[in-house]
CSV table of C-alpha atoms in Angstrom, one decimal:
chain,number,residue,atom,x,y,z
E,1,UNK,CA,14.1,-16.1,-9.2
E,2,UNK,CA,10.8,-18.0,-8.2
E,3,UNK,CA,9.4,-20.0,-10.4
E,4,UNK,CA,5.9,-21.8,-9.3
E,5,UNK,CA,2.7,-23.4,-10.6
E,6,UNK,CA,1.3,-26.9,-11.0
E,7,UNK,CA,2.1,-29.7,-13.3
E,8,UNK,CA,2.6,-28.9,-16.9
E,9,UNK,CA,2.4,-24.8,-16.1
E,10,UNK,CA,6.7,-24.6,-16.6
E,11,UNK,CA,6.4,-25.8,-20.4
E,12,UNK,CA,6.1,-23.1,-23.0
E,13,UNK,CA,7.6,-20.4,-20.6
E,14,UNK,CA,10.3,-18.8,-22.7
E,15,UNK,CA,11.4,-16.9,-19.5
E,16,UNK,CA,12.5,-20.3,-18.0
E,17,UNK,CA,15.0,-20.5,-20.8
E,18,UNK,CA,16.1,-16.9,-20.1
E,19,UNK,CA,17.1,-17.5,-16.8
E,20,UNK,CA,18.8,-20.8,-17.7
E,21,UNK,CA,20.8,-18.7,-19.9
E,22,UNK,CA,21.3,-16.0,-17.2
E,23,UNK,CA,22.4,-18.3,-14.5
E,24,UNK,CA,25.1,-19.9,-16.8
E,25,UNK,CA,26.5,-16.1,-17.5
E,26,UNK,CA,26.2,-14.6,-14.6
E,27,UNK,CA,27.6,-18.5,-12.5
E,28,UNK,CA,26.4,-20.3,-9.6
E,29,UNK,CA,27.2,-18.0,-7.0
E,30,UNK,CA,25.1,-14.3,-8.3
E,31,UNK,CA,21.9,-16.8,-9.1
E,32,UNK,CA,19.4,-18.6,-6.8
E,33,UNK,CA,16.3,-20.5,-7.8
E,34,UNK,CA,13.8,-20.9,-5.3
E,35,UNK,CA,10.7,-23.2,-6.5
E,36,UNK,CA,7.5,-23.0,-4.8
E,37,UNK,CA,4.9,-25.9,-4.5
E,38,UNK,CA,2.1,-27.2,-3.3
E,39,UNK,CA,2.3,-30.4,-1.1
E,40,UNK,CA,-1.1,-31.0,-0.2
E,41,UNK,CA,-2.6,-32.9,2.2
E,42,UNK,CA,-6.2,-34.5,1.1
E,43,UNK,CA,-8.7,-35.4,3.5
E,44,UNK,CA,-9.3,-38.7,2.4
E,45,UNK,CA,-5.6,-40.0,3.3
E,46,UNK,CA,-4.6,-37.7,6.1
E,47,UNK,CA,-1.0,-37.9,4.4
E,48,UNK,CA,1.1,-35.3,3.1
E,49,UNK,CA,1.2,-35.8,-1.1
E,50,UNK,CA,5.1,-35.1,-2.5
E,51,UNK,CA,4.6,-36.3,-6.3
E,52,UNK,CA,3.3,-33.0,-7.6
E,53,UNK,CA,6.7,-31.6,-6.1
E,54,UNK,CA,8.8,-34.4,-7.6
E,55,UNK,CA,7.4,-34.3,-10.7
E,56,UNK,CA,7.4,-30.4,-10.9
E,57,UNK,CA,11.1,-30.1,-10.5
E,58,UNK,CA,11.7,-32.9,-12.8
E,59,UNK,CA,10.1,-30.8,-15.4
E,60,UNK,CA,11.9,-28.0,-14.2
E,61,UNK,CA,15.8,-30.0,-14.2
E,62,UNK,CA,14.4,-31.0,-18.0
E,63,UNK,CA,14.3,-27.0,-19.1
E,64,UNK,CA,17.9,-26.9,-17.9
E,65,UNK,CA,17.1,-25.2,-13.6
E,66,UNK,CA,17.8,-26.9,-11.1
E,67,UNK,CA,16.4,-25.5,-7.6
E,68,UNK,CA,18.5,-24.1,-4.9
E,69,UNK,CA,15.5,-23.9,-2.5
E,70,UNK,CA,12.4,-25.8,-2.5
E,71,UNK,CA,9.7,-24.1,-0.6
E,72,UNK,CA,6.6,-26.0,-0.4
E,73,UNK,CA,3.2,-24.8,0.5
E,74,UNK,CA,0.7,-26.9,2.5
E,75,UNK,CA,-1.9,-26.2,5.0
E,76,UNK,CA,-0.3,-27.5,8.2
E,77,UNK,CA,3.4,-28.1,8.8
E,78,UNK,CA,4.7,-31.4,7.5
E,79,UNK,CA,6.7,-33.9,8.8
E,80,UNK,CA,10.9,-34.3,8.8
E,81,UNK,CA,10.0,-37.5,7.3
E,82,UNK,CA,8.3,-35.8,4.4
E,83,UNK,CA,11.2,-33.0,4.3
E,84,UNK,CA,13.5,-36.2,3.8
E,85,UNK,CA,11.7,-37.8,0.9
E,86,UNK,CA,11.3,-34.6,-0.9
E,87,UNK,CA,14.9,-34.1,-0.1
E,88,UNK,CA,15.7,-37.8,-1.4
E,89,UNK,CA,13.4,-37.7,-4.9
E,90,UNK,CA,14.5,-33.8,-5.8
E,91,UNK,CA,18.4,-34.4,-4.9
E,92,UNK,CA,18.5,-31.4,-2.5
E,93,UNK,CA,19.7,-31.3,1.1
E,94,UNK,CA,17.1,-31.6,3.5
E,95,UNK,CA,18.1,-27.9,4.7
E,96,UNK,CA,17.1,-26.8,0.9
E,97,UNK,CA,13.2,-28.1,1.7
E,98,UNK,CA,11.5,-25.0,3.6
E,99,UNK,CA,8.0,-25.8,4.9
E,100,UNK,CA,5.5,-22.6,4.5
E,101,UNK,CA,2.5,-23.9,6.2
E,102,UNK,CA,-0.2,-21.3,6.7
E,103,UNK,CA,0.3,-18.7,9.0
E,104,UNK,CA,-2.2,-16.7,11.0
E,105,UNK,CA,-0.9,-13.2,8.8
E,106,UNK,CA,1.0,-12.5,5.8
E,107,UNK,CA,3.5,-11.2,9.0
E,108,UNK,CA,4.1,-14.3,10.1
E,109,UNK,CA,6.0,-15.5,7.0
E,110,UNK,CA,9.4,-13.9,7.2
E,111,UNK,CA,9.5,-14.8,10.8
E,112,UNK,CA,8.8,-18.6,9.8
E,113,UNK,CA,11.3,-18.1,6.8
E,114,UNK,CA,14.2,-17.4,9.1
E,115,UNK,CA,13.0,-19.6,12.0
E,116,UNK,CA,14.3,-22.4,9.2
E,117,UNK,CA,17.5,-20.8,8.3
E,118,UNK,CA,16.6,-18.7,5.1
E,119,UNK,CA,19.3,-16.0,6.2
E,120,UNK,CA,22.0,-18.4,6.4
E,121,UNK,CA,21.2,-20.1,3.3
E,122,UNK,CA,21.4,-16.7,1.4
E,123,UNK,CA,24.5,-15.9,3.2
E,124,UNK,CA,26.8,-18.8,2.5
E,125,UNK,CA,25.1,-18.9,-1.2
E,126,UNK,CA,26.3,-15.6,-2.0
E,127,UNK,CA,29.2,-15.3,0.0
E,128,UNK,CA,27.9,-12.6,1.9
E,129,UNK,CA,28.1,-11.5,5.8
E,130,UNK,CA,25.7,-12.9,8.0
E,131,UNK,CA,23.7,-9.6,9.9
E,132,UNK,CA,23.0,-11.8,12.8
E,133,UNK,CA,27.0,-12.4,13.1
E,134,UNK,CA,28.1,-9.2,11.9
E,135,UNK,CA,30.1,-7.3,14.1
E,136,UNK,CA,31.8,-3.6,13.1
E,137,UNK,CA,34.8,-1.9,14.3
E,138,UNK,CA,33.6,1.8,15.2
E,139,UNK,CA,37.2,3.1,15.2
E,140,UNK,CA,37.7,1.7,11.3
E,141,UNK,CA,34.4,3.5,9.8
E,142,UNK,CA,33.2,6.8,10.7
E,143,UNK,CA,30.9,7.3,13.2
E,144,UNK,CA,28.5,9.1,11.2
E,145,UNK,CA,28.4,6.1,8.5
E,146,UNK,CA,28.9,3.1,11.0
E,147,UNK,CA,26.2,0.7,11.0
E,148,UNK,CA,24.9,-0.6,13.7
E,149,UNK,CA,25.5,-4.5,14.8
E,150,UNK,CA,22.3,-4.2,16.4
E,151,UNK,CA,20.4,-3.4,13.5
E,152,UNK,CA,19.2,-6.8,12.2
E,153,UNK,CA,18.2,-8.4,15.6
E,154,UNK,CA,16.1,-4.7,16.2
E,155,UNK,CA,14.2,-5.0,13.0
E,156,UNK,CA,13.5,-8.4,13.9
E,157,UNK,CA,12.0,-7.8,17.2
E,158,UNK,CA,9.6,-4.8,16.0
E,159,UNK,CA,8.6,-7.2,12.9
E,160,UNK,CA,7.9,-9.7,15.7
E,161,UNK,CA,5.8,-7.1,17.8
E,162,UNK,CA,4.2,-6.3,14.0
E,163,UNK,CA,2.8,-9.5,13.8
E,164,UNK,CA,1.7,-10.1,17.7
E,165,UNK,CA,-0.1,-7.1,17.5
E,166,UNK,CA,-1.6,-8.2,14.1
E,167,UNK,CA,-3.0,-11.9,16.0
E,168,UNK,CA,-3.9,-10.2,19.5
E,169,UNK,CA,-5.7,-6.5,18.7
E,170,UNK,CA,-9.2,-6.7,19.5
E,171,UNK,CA,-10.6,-3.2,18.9
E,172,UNK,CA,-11.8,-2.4,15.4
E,173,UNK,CA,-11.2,1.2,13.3
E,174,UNK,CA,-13.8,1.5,10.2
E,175,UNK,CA,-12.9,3.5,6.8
E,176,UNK,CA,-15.3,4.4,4.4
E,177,UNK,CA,-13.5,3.5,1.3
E,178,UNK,CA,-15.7,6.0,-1.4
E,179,UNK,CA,-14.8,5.2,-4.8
E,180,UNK,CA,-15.4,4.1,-7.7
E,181,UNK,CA,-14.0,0.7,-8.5
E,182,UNK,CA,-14.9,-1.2,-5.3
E,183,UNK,CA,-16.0,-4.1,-6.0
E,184,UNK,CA,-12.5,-5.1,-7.6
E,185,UNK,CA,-10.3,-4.9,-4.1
E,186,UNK,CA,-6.9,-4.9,-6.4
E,187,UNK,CA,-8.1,-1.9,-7.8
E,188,UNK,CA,-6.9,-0.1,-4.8
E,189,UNK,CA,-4.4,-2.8,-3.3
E,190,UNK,CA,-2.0,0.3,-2.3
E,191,UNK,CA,-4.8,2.0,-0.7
E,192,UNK,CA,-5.8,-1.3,1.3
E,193,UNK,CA,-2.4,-2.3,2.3
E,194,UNK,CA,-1.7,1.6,3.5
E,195,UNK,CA,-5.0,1.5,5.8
E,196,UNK,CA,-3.7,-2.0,7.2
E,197,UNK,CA,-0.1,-0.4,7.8
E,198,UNK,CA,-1.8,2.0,10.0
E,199,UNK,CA,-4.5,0.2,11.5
E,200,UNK,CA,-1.4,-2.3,12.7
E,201,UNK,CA,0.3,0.6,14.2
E,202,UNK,CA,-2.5,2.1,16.7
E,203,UNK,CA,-3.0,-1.5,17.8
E,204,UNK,CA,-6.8,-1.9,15.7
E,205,UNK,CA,-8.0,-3.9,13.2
E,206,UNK,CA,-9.5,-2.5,10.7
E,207,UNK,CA,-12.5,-2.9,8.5
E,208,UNK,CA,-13.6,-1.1,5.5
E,209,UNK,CA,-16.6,-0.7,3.8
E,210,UNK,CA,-16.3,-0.3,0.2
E,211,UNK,CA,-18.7,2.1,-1.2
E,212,UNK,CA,-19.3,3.3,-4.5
E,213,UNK,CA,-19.2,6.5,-5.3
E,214,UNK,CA,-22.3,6.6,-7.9
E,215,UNK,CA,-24.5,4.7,-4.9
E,216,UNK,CA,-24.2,8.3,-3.3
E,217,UNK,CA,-26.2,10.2,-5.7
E,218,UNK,CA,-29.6,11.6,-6.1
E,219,UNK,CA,-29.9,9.1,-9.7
E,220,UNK,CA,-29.4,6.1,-7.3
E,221,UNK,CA,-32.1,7.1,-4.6
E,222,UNK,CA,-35.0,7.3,-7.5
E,223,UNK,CA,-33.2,3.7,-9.3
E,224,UNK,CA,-31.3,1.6,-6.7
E,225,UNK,CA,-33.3,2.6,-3.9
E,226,UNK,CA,-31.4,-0.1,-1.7
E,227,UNK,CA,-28.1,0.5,-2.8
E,228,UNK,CA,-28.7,4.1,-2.0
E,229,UNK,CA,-29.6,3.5,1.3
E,230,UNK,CA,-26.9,1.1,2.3
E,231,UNK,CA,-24.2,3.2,0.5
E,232,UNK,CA,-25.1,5.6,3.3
E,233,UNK,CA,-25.7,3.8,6.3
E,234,UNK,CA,-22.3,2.5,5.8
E,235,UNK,CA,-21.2,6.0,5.3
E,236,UNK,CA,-22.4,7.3,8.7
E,237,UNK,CA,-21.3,4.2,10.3
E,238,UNK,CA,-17.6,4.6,9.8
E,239,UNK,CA,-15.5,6.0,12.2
E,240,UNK,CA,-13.3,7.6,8.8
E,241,UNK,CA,-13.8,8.0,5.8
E,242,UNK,CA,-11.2,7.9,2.3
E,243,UNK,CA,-11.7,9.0,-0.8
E,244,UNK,CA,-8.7,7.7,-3.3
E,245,UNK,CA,-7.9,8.3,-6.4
E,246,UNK,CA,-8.9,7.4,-9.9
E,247,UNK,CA,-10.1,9.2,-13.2
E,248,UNK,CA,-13.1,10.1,-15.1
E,249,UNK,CA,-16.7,11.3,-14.4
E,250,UNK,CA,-18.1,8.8,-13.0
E,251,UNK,CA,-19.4,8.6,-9.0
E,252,UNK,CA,-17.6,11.9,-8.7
E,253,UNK,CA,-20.8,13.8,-7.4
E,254,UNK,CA,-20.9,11.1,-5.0
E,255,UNK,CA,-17.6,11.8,-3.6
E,256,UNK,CA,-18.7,15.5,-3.2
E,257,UNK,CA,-21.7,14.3,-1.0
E,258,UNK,CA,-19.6,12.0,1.2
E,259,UNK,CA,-16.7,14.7,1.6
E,260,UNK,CA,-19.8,17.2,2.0
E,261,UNK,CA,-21.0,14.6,5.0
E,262,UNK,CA,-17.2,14.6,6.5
E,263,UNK,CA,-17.0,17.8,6.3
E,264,UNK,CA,-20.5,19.3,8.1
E,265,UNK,CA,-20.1,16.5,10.8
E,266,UNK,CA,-16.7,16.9,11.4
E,267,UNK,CA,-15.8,13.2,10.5
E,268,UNK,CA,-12.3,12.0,9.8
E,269,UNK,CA,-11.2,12.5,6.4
E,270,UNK,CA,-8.9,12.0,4.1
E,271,UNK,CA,-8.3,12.8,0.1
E,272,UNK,CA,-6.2,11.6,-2.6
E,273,UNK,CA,-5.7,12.8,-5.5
E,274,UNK,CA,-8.8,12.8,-7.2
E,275,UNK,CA,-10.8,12.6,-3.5
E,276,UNK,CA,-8.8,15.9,-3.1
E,277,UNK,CA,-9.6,17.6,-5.4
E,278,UNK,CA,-13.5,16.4,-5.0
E,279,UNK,CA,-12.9,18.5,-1.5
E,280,UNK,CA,-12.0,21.4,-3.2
E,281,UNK,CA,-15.0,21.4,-5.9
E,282,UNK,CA,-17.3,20.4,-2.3
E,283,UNK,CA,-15.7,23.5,-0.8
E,284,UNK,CA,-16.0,25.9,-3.6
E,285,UNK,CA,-20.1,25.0,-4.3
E,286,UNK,CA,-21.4,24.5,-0.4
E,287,UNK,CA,-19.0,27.1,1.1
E,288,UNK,CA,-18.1,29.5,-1.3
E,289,UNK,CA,-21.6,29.7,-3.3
E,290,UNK,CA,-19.9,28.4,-6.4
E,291,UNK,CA,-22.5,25.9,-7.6
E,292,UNK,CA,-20.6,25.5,-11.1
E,293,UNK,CA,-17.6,25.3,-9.8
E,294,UNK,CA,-16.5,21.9,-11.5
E,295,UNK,CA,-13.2,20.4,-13.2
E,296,UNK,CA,-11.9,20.8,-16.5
E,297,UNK,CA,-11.4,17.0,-16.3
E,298,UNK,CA,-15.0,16.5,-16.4
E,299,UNK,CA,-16.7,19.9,-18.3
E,300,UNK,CA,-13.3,21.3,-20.0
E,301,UNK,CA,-15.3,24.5,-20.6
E,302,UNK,CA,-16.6,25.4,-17.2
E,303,UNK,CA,-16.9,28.9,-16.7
E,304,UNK,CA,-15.6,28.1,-13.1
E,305,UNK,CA,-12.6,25.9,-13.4
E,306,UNK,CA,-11.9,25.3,-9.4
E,307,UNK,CA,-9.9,22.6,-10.8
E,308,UNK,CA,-7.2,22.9,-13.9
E,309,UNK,CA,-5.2,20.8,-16.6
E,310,UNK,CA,-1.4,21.3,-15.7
E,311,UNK,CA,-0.6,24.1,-17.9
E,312,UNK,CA,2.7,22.5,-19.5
E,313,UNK,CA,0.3,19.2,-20.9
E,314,UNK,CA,-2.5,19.4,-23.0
E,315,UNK,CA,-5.4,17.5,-23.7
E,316,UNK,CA,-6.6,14.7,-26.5
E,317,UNK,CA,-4.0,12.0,-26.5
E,318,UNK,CA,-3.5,11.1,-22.7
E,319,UNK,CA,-0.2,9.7,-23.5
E,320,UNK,CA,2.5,10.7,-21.5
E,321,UNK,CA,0.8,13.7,-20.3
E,322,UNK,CA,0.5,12.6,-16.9
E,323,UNK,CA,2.7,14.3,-13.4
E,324,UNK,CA,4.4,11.2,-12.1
E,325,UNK,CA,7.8,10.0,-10.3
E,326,UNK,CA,9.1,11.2,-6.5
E,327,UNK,CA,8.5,15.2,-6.1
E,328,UNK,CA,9.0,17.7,-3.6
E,329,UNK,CA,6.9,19.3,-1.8
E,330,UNK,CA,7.3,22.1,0.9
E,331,UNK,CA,5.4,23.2,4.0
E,332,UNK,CA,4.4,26.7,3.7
E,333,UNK,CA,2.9,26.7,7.0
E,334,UNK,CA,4.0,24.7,10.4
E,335,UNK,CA,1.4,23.7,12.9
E,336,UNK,CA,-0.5,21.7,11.2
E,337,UNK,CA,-1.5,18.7,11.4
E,338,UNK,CA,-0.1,17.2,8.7
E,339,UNK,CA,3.2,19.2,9.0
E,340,UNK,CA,3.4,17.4,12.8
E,341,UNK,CA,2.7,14.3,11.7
E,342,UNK,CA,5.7,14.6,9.1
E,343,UNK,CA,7.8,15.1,11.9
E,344,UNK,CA,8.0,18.3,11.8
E,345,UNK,CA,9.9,18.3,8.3
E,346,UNK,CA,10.6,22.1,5.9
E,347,UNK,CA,9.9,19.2,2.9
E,348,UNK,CA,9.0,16.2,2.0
E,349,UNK,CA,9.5,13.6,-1.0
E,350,UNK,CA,6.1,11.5,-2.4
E,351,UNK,CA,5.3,10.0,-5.9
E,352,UNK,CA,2.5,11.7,-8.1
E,353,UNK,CA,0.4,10.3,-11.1
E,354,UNK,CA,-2.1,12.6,-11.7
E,355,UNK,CA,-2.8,15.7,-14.5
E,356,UNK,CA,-5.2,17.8,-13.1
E,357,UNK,CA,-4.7,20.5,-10.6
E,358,UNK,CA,-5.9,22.7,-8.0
E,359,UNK,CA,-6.2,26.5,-9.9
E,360,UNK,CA,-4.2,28.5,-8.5
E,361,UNK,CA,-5.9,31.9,-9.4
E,362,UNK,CA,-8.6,30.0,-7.0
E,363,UNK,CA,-6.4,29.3,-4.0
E,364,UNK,CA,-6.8,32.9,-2.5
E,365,UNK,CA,-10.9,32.5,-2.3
E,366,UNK,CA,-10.7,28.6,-1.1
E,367,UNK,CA,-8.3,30.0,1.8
E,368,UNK,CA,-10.6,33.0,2.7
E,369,UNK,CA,-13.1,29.9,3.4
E,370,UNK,CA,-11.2,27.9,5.7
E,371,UNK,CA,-9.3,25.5,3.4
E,372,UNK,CA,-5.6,26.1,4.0
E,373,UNK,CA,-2.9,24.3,1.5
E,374,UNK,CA,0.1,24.0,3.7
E,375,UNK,CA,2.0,22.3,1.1
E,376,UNK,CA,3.4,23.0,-2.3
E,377,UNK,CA,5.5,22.4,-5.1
E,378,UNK,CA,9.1,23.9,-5.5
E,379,UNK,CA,7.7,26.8,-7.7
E,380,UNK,CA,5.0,27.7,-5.3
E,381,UNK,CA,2.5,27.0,-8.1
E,382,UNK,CA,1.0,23.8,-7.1
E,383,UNK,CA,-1.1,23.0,-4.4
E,384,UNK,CA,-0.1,19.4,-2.8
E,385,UNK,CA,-1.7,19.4,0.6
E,386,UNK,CA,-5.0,21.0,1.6
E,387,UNK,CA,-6.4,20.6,5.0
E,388,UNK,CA,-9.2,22.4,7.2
E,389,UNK,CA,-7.6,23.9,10.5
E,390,UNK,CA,-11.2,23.9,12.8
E,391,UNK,CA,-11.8,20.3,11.9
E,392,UNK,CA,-10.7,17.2,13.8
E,393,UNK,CA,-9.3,15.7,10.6
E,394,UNK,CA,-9.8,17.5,7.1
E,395,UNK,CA,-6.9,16.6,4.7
E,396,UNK,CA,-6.3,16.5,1.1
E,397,UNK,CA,-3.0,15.7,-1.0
E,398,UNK,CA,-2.6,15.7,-4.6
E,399,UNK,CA,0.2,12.9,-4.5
E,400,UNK,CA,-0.1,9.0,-3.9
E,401,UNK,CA,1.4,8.4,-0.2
E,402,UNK,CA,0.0,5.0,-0.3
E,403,UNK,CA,2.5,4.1,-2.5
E,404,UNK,CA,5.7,4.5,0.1
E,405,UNK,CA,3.5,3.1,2.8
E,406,UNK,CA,5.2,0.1,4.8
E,407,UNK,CA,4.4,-1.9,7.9
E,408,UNK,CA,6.7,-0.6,10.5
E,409,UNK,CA,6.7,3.1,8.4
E,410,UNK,CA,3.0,3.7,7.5
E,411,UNK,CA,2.4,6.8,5.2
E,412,UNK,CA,1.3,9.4,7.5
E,413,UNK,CA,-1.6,10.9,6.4
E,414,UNK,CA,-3.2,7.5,6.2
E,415,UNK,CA,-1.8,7.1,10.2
E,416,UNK,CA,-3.2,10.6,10.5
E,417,UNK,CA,-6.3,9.5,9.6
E,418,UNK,CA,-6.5,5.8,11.4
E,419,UNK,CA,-5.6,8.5,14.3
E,420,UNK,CA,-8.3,10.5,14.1
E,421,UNK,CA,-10.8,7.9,13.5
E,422,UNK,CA,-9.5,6.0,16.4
E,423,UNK,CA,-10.2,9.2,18.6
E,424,UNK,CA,-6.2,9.1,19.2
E,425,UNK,CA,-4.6,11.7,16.8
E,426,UNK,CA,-4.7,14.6,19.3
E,427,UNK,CA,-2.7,12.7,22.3
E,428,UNK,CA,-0.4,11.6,19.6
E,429,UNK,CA,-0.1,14.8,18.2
């Protein structure tokens, strides 16, 4: 449990009480408290300040916790003299005091947490074996299930190799991030932290240029003449371009232009969810001729629904009508991209949050035009990956990959794309 904050913030917290009562029922040994502070260091004394600290877990020992670890924030590393006072006011060994000093990535900070023993702290507080010590008898545990001894030290050195690349790439990848809430980055954290995952991995850095979706449209030209025009020299600038999910009317038409853009200049892209779907409404009115072809989501009674409602929800209350949770999905077609960068696999498993759908009474015309959906659901029904075969990089999914995204494991349709906009997909491929 990690409890953190300044002065005064730990009073009034009726979860602190909570865990005081869950440590004494669960016991000392199934329950760690690890408190995180600030020990700053002003520039008027040059000296590392431990009151705020002292005086923190004080308050904290008063609400009945006492801290197992004591990890204290501050700019630059401090001092073992400073480790030893902290050590000496909280009445904790000076082993319990970690020093988190800034690091030059987010990728640096489990390698600093184990330089200073976090491991074998956890170890010998819950009893457990130490990975770095571990050592298995292959004749006691079948082979199939035996883990390796070699394991830990191996995920170590590729997290290490992780964060080198992070502090010594050079080269930069840009993505056009189209959508609709950009100027709130949390908005699409998953997104972000997907794009950085596979940035990392083809050795760029990446930069994005957040660009709203209504800043694309004709309205915006005639009122935000400026915006307008940066919105697309950004555009064209990018090496790729994204268009995520999200809900409602608003910058949608703008999403059509930019996929529209991706699409005639055969530009990296990649759609999700709702930017997939904007591909297949861009397909069906500039390829197909269908100029009102639209989504139920924004004109329920369009007389051509490109794309649907699922037809087991219904509309008005939007509670609980949503497609969510880990799903399958099947390739009906190998030699794909997207089916190679999958590895090559008959299925795969990715989460969904999203109630509108591709038609399917519409797949047979949106095929005859070049867009091929080489995934679906178990029933065949539901289209859940779309992607143009004459194009360096044309795909669309209906589910969230962003969401099982990782830093050694990135999602990979957003590698796919970094790829592609790196001008690397086809050797990988």
């Amino acid at each position: 449990i990690e409890l953190g904050g300044t002065i005064g913030d730990i009073e009034g917290m009726p979860f602190v009480e909570a865990f005081r009562q869950f440590a004494r029922t669960v016991g000392a040994d199934n329950f760690c408290c690890v408190h995180v502070s600030l020990v700053p260091k002003p520039k008027a004394t040059g000296e590392h300040k431990t009151k705020p600290t002292q005086v923190s877990v004080k308050e904290l020992r008063a609400l009945g916790l006492s801290p197992d670890l004591i990890v204290c924030r501050s700019e630059v590393p401090f001092s073992d003299e400073v480790r030893e006072k902290i050590s000496n006011y909280c009445h904790v060994n000076p082993s319990q005091v970690i020093c988190l000093s800034d690091q030059s990535s987010i990728y640096r900070v489990p390698l600093e947490l184990e330089k200073q023993g976090l491991v074998d702290f956890f170890c010998t507080k819950f009893g457990i074996s130490n990975p770095k010590q571990q050592t298995v008898s292959k004749t006691t545990i079948p082979a199939i299930i035996t883990p390796k001894s070699s394991r830990p030290r191996d995920f170590q050195q590729k997290w290490r190799r992780l964060a080198e690349r992070f502090d010594n790439t050079n080269k930069t990848v840009s993505i056009a991030l189209v959508g609709k809430y950009t100027k709130l980055e949390d908005s699409y954290a998953s997104v972000i932290k997907a794009l950085q995952h596979s940035a990392l991995a083809i050795n760029r850095k990446l930069a994005i240029h957040y660009i709203e979706g209504s800043d694309l449209e004709e309205e915006a030209k005639v009122g935000e003449p400026g915006r307008y025009y940066d919105a697309w020299q950004s555009l064209v600038r990018a090496d790729g371009i994204l268009v995520p999910g999200g809900f409602g009317d608003r910058g949608v038409e703008g999403k059509i232009l930019a996929i529209r853009y991706a699409r005639e200049n055969r530009k990296p892209f990649l759609g999700v969810c709702l930017g997939y779907q904007c591909a297949v409404l861009e397909l069906a009115r500039n390829v197909l001729g269908e100029k009102g072809a639209e989504s139920q989501e924004v004109n329920r009674d369009t007389p051509a629904p490109f794309i649907v409602e699922m037809p087991e929800h219904h509309g008005g209350d939007l509670g609980g009508t949503m497609r969510v949770g880990r799903r399958e999905t099947r390739f009906t077609a190998q030699g794909g991209v997207t089916w190679q960068l999958y590895k090559r696999a008959d299925r795969i498993y990715e989460r969904h949050r999203h109630r509108y759908e591709v038609n399917p009474a519409m797949v047979p015309r949106l095929e005859a035009a070049g867009l091929a959906f080489v995934g679906r659901d178990t029933t065949g029904e539901r289209m859940e990956i779309a992607e143009l075969r004459d194009h360096p990089y044309f795909v669309g999914v209906q589910f969230h990959p962003e969401y099982t995204s990782r830093p050694l494991k990135p999602s990979p349709v957003y590698h796919g794309l970094l790829l592609a906009s790196a001008g690397k997909l086809k050797s990988y491929l």
